[in-house]
Short mmCIF file of C-alpha atoms in Angstrom, two decimals:
data_model
loop_
_atom_site.label_atom_id
_atom_site.label_comp_id
_atom_site.label_asym_id
_atom_site.label_seq_id
_atom_site.Cartn_x
_atom_site.Cartn_y
_atom_site.Cartn_z
CA UNK Y 601 106.77 116.45 92.65
CA UNK Y 602 103.70 115.69 92.93
CA UNK Y 603 102.68 114.30 96.45
CA UNK Y 604 100.41 111.94 98.45
CA UNK Y 605 99.96 111.76 101.82
CA UNK Y 606 98.40 109.02 103.72
CA UNK Y 607 97.50 109.35 107.26
CA UNK Y 608 98.06 108.42 110.22
CA UNK Y 609 101.50 107.40 109.94
CA UNK Y 610 101.11 104.83 112.32
CA UNK Y 611 97.64 103.95 114.50
CA UNK Y 612 96.30 100.96 117.37
CA UNK Y 613 93.39 100.18 118.07
CA UNK Y 614 91.45 97.17 119.90
CA UNK Y 615 89.89 94.48 118.85
CA UNK Y 616 86.44 95.07 116.98
CA UNK Y 617 86.63 98.93 116.54
CA UNK Y 618 87.31 100.56 113.20
CA UNK Y 619 89.63 102.37 112.12
CA UNK Y 620 89.82 105.06 108.90
CA UNK Y 621 92.59 105.76 106.47
CA UNK Y 622 93.39 108.74 104.63
CA UNK Y 623 95.04 109.14 101.37
CA UNK Y 624 94.78 112.39 99.57
CA UNK Y 625 96.52 113.99 96.48
CA UNK Y 626 97.84 117.51 97.17
CA UNK Y 627 98.75 119.38 94.43
CA UNK Y 628 96.97 116.65 91.72
CA UNK Y 629 93.77 115.90 90.01
CA UNK Y 630 93.77 111.31 90.81
CA UNK Y 631 90.48 110.33 89.71
CA UNK Y 632 91.52 106.49 90.09
CA UNK Y 633 93.79 105.63 93.59
CA UNK Y 634 95.28 102.05 94.27
CA UNK Y 635 94.71 100.48 98.11
CA UNK Y 636 98.10 98.46 99.14
CA UNK Y 637 98.58 96.30 102.24
CA UNK Y 638 102.45 94.57 102.73
CA UNK Y 639 103.26 92.48 104.91
CA UNK Y 640 106.95 92.21 106.38
CA UNK Y 641 109.82 91.72 104.07
CA UNK Y 642 107.12 91.25 101.42
CA UNK Y 643 106.03 93.05 98.56
CA UNK Y 644 103.17 95.27 97.75
CA UNK Y 645 99.65 93.41 97.27
CA UNK Y 646 97.24 95.10 95.54
CA UNK Y 647 93.65 95.44 98.09
CA UNK Y 648 91.49 97.67 95.83
CA UNK Y 649 91.27 100.63 93.40
CA UNK Y 650 89.50 103.77 94.42
CA UNK Y 651 87.53 105.47 91.75
CA UNK Y 652 86.25 108.50 92.60
CA UNK Y 653 82.64 109.14 92.15
CA UNK Y 654 82.13 104.90 92.29
CA UNK Y 655 82.09 101.65 93.85
CA UNK Y 656 85.93 100.59 94.16
CA UNK Y 657 87.41 97.59 92.34
CA UNK Y 658 88.80 94.84 94.96
CA UNK Y 659 91.12 92.52 93.98
CA UNK Y 660 90.04 88.52 94.41
CA UNK Y 661 90.32 87.58 97.98
CA UNK Y 662 89.88 91.35 99.68
CA UNK Y 663 86.51 91.74 102.25
CA UNK Y 664 84.78 94.28 100.50
CA UNK Y 665 82.71 94.69 104.68
CA UNK Y 666 85.43 94.85 105.63
CA UNK Y 667 88.01 97.47 104.63
CA UNK Y 668 85.30 100.06 103.05
CA UNK Y 669 86.97 102.68 100.15
CA UNK Y 670 85.66 106.06 99.95
CA UNK Y 671 86.83 108.03 97.18
CA UNK Y 672 84.47 110.83 97.76
CA UNK Y 673 86.32 113.52 95.65
CA UNK Y 674 89.33 113.93 93.28
CA UNK Y 675 91.79 114.61 96.00
CA UNK Y 676 90.49 112.15 99.11
CA UNK Y 677 90.35 108.56 99.32
CA UNK Y 678 89.87 106.69 102.45
CA UNK Y 679 90.41 103.00 103.60
CA UNK Y 680 88.16 102.06 106.90
CA UNK Y 681 88.69 98.71 108.66
CA UNK Y 682 85.79 98.23 110.02
CA UNK Y 683 85.74 95.33 113.30
CA UNK Y 684 89.69 94.97 112.95
CA UNK Y 685 91.47 91.69 114.15
CA UNK Y 686 94.65 91.30 115.30
CA UNK Y 687 95.30 89.15 111.80
CA UNK Y 688 94.42 92.98 109.97
CA UNK Y 689 97.17 94.16 111.19
CA UNK Y 690 99.51 95.51 108.29
CA UNK Y 691 101.10 98.14 106.44
CA UNK Y 692 98.77 100.32 104.29
CA UNK Y 693 99.73 101.77 101.66
CA UNK Y 694 97.68 104.38 99.12
CA UNK Y 695 98.86 104.75 95.58
CA UNK Y 696 97.76 107.93 93.22
CA UNK Y 697 99.20 107.63 89.84
CA UNK Y 698 98.86 110.47 86.86
CA UNK Y 699 97.92 109.42 83.87
CA UNK Y 700 101.07 108.09 82.01
CA UNK Y 701 102.87 109.11 84.33
CA UNK Y 702 104.04 108.30 87.29
CA UNK Y 703 102.55 106.78 90.07
CA UNK Y 704 102.79 108.67 94.01
CA UNK Y 705 102.96 106.76 96.99
CA UNK Y 706 101.69 107.83 100.59
CA UNK Y 707 104.12 107.62 103.78
CA UNK Y 708 102.44 104.04 104.18
CA UNK Y 709 100.34 103.33 108.12
CA UNK Y 710 101.35 100.71 110.05
CA UNK Y 711 98.05 99.66 111.72
CA UNK Y 712 98.32 97.52 114.57
CA UNK Y 713 95.20 96.35 116.30
CA UNK Y 714 95.65 94.66 120.36
CA UNK F 760 99.94 84.81 88.41
CA UNK F 761 102.81 86.88 89.17
CA UNK F 762 103.14 89.89 86.28
CA UNK F 763 106.50 90.48 87.21
CA UNK F 764 108.96 88.06 88.44
CA UNK F 765 112.04 89.66 90.88
CA UNK F 766 115.31 88.56 91.57
CA UNK F 767 117.66 88.37 93.73
CA UNK F 768 115.31 88.54 96.37
CA UNK F 769 118.38 89.92 98.64
CA UNK F 770 121.56 90.64 97.76
CA UNK F 771 124.64 92.12 99.84
CA UNK F 772 127.52 94.30 97.53
CA UNK F 773 130.26 95.72 99.37
CA UNK F 774 130.21 99.77 99.60
CA UNK F 775 131.73 101.04 96.01
CA UNK F 776 130.74 97.72 94.67
CA UNK F 777 127.95 97.41 91.91
CA UNK F 778 124.16 96.45 92.51
CA UNK F 779 122.88 94.52 90.27
CA UNK F 780 118.56 94.07 90.89
CA UNK F 781 117.47 91.97 87.61
CA UNK F 782 113.43 91.43 86.56
CA UNK F 783 111.46 89.73 84.01
CA UNK F 784 107.59 90.40 82.83
CA UNK F 785 105.22 87.98 80.22
CA UNK F 786 102.82 90.62 79.46
CA UNK F 787 103.63 92.76 75.83
CA UNK F 788 101.56 95.23 76.58
CA UNK F 789 103.34 96.63 79.04
CA UNK F 790 104.92 100.06 78.55
CA UNK F 791 106.29 101.92 81.84
CA UNK F 792 108.80 99.78 83.77
CA UNK F 793 109.59 101.70 86.52
CA UNK F 794 112.04 101.05 90.11
CA UNK F 795 110.84 101.40 93.72
CA UNK F 796 113.08 102.25 96.86
CA UNK F 797 111.51 101.75 99.91
CA UNK F 798 112.65 101.97 103.64
CA UNK F 799 111.09 100.13 106.65
CA UNK F 800 108.17 102.09 107.06
CA UNK F 801 108.09 104.35 104.53
CA UNK F 802 106.05 104.36 101.79
CA UNK F 803 108.15 103.15 98.64
CA UNK F 804 109.28 106.40 95.98
CA UNK F 805 110.13 106.29 92.23
CA UNK F 806 114.05 106.11 92.02
CA UNK F 807 113.82 105.49 88.12
CA UNK F 808 111.71 104.56 85.43
CA UNK F 809 112.12 104.00 81.04
CA UNK F 810 109.99 103.32 78.58
CA UNK F 811 110.40 100.29 75.96
CA UNK F 812 111.77 102.74 72.99
CA UNK F 813 114.78 103.14 74.41
CA UNK F 814 117.54 100.48 76.18
CA UNK F 815 119.50 102.54 78.60
CA UNK F 816 118.30 105.31 80.96
CA UNK F 817 120.33 106.43 83.31
CA UNK F 818 120.55 109.04 85.97
CA UNK F 819 123.66 109.55 88.63
CA UNK F 820 124.71 106.30 90.18
CA UNK F 821 121.23 104.72 89.16
CA UNK F 822 120.80 102.84 85.81
CA UNK F 823 118.31 100.86 83.98
CA UNK F 824 118.51 98.58 80.67
CA UNK F 825 116.08 97.65 79.29
CA UNK F 826 115.36 94.73 76.78
CA UNK F 827 112.35 93.97 75.06
CA UNK F 828 113.00 90.70 73.44
CA UNK F 829 113.90 89.00 76.08
CA UNK F 830 111.06 91.15 78.34
CA UNK F 831 113.89 91.65 80.77
CA UNK F 832 115.35 94.66 82.40
CA UNK F 833 117.44 95.21 85.35
CA UNK F 834 118.64 98.09 87.76
CA UNK F 835 122.43 98.66 88.13
CA UNK F 836 123.66 100.81 91.32
CA UNK F 837 127.43 101.80 90.58
CA UNK F 838 129.35 102.64 93.25
CA UNK F 839 126.80 101.56 95.91
CA UNK F 840 126.58 103.21 99.65
CA UNK F 841 125.72 102.47 102.35
CA UNK F 842 122.54 104.85 102.63
CA UNK F 843 121.35 102.60 99.96
CA UNK F 844 120.59 100.05 101.72
CA UNK F 845 116.93 99.51 101.47
CA UNK F 846 114.71 97.63 99.42
CA UNK F 847 114.03 97.41 95.81
CA UNK F 848 110.89 96.84 93.62
CA UNK F 849 110.42 96.91 90.12
CA UNK F 850 107.27 97.61 88.41
CA UNK F 851 105.58 97.69 84.69
CA UNK F 852 102.48 99.33 83.32
CA UNK F 853 100.83 99.78 80.48
CA UNK F 854 99.89 103.82 79.20
CA UNK F 855 96.95 103.59 79.39
CA UNK F 856 95.93 101.82 82.48
CA UNK F 857 96.44 102.64 85.59
CA UNK F 858 97.72 99.10 87.96
CA UNK F 859 101.01 98.25 88.78
CA UNK F 860 102.38 95.06 88.83
CA UNK F 861 105.57 94.60 91.05
CA UNK F 862 108.14 92.31 91.76
CA UNK F 863 108.66 90.72 95.16
CA UNK F 864 111.25 93.61 95.31
CA UNK F 865 114.88 92.56 97.31
CA UNK F 866 116.48 93.56 100.10
CA UNK F 867 119.72 95.62 99.74
CA UNK F 868 122.35 95.69 102.10
CA UNK F 869 125.61 97.67 101.29
CA UNK F 870 128.03 97.11 103.51
CA UNK F 871 131.10 99.72 104.61
#
């Protein structure tokens, strides 16, 4: 089946620094990828929809300048958490969907800001 | 507004028992209903999915029951095993769209 690879699986960074998370679709072209944030014992919260070659669409309440999304190719989307602070610590998950079929999720990235 | 409502929030089942998780939706435009299984520290993985043209789909020990008129669907896990202990999310989407709307999740614990 199709695979979505997310990297890194965990990262610890200092407050004020930026962190980049990569999401790759390994064997299919994903014109659209999704970025989610998940707090402990909670559901997935959609942050933004990443469209190849165009600007991402952010959900209400998500800071565009803090969570920069780039979808430069059909197989790669990146999420950069800029000037990270402890409250940005969370589990971030990307997803890509083959139209009319299932969605595939990355392994997730555990971000800890100290 | 929660597009998909899921219950219960947590569930404890004896090994060999049946686990049942329920979901309800409002948007009649939804026509794809998957269930995802998530282990701690991992991304969700597709378990089973159904489209509204059938009322039931079975894959091994996992069955989805779908009631279009009631706008409800449920996951049944037969012969539950300790390895099934995980968080389960239902979801809904439109085939022509891309976005999934997730339920709030059910934490399942299967005790030996």
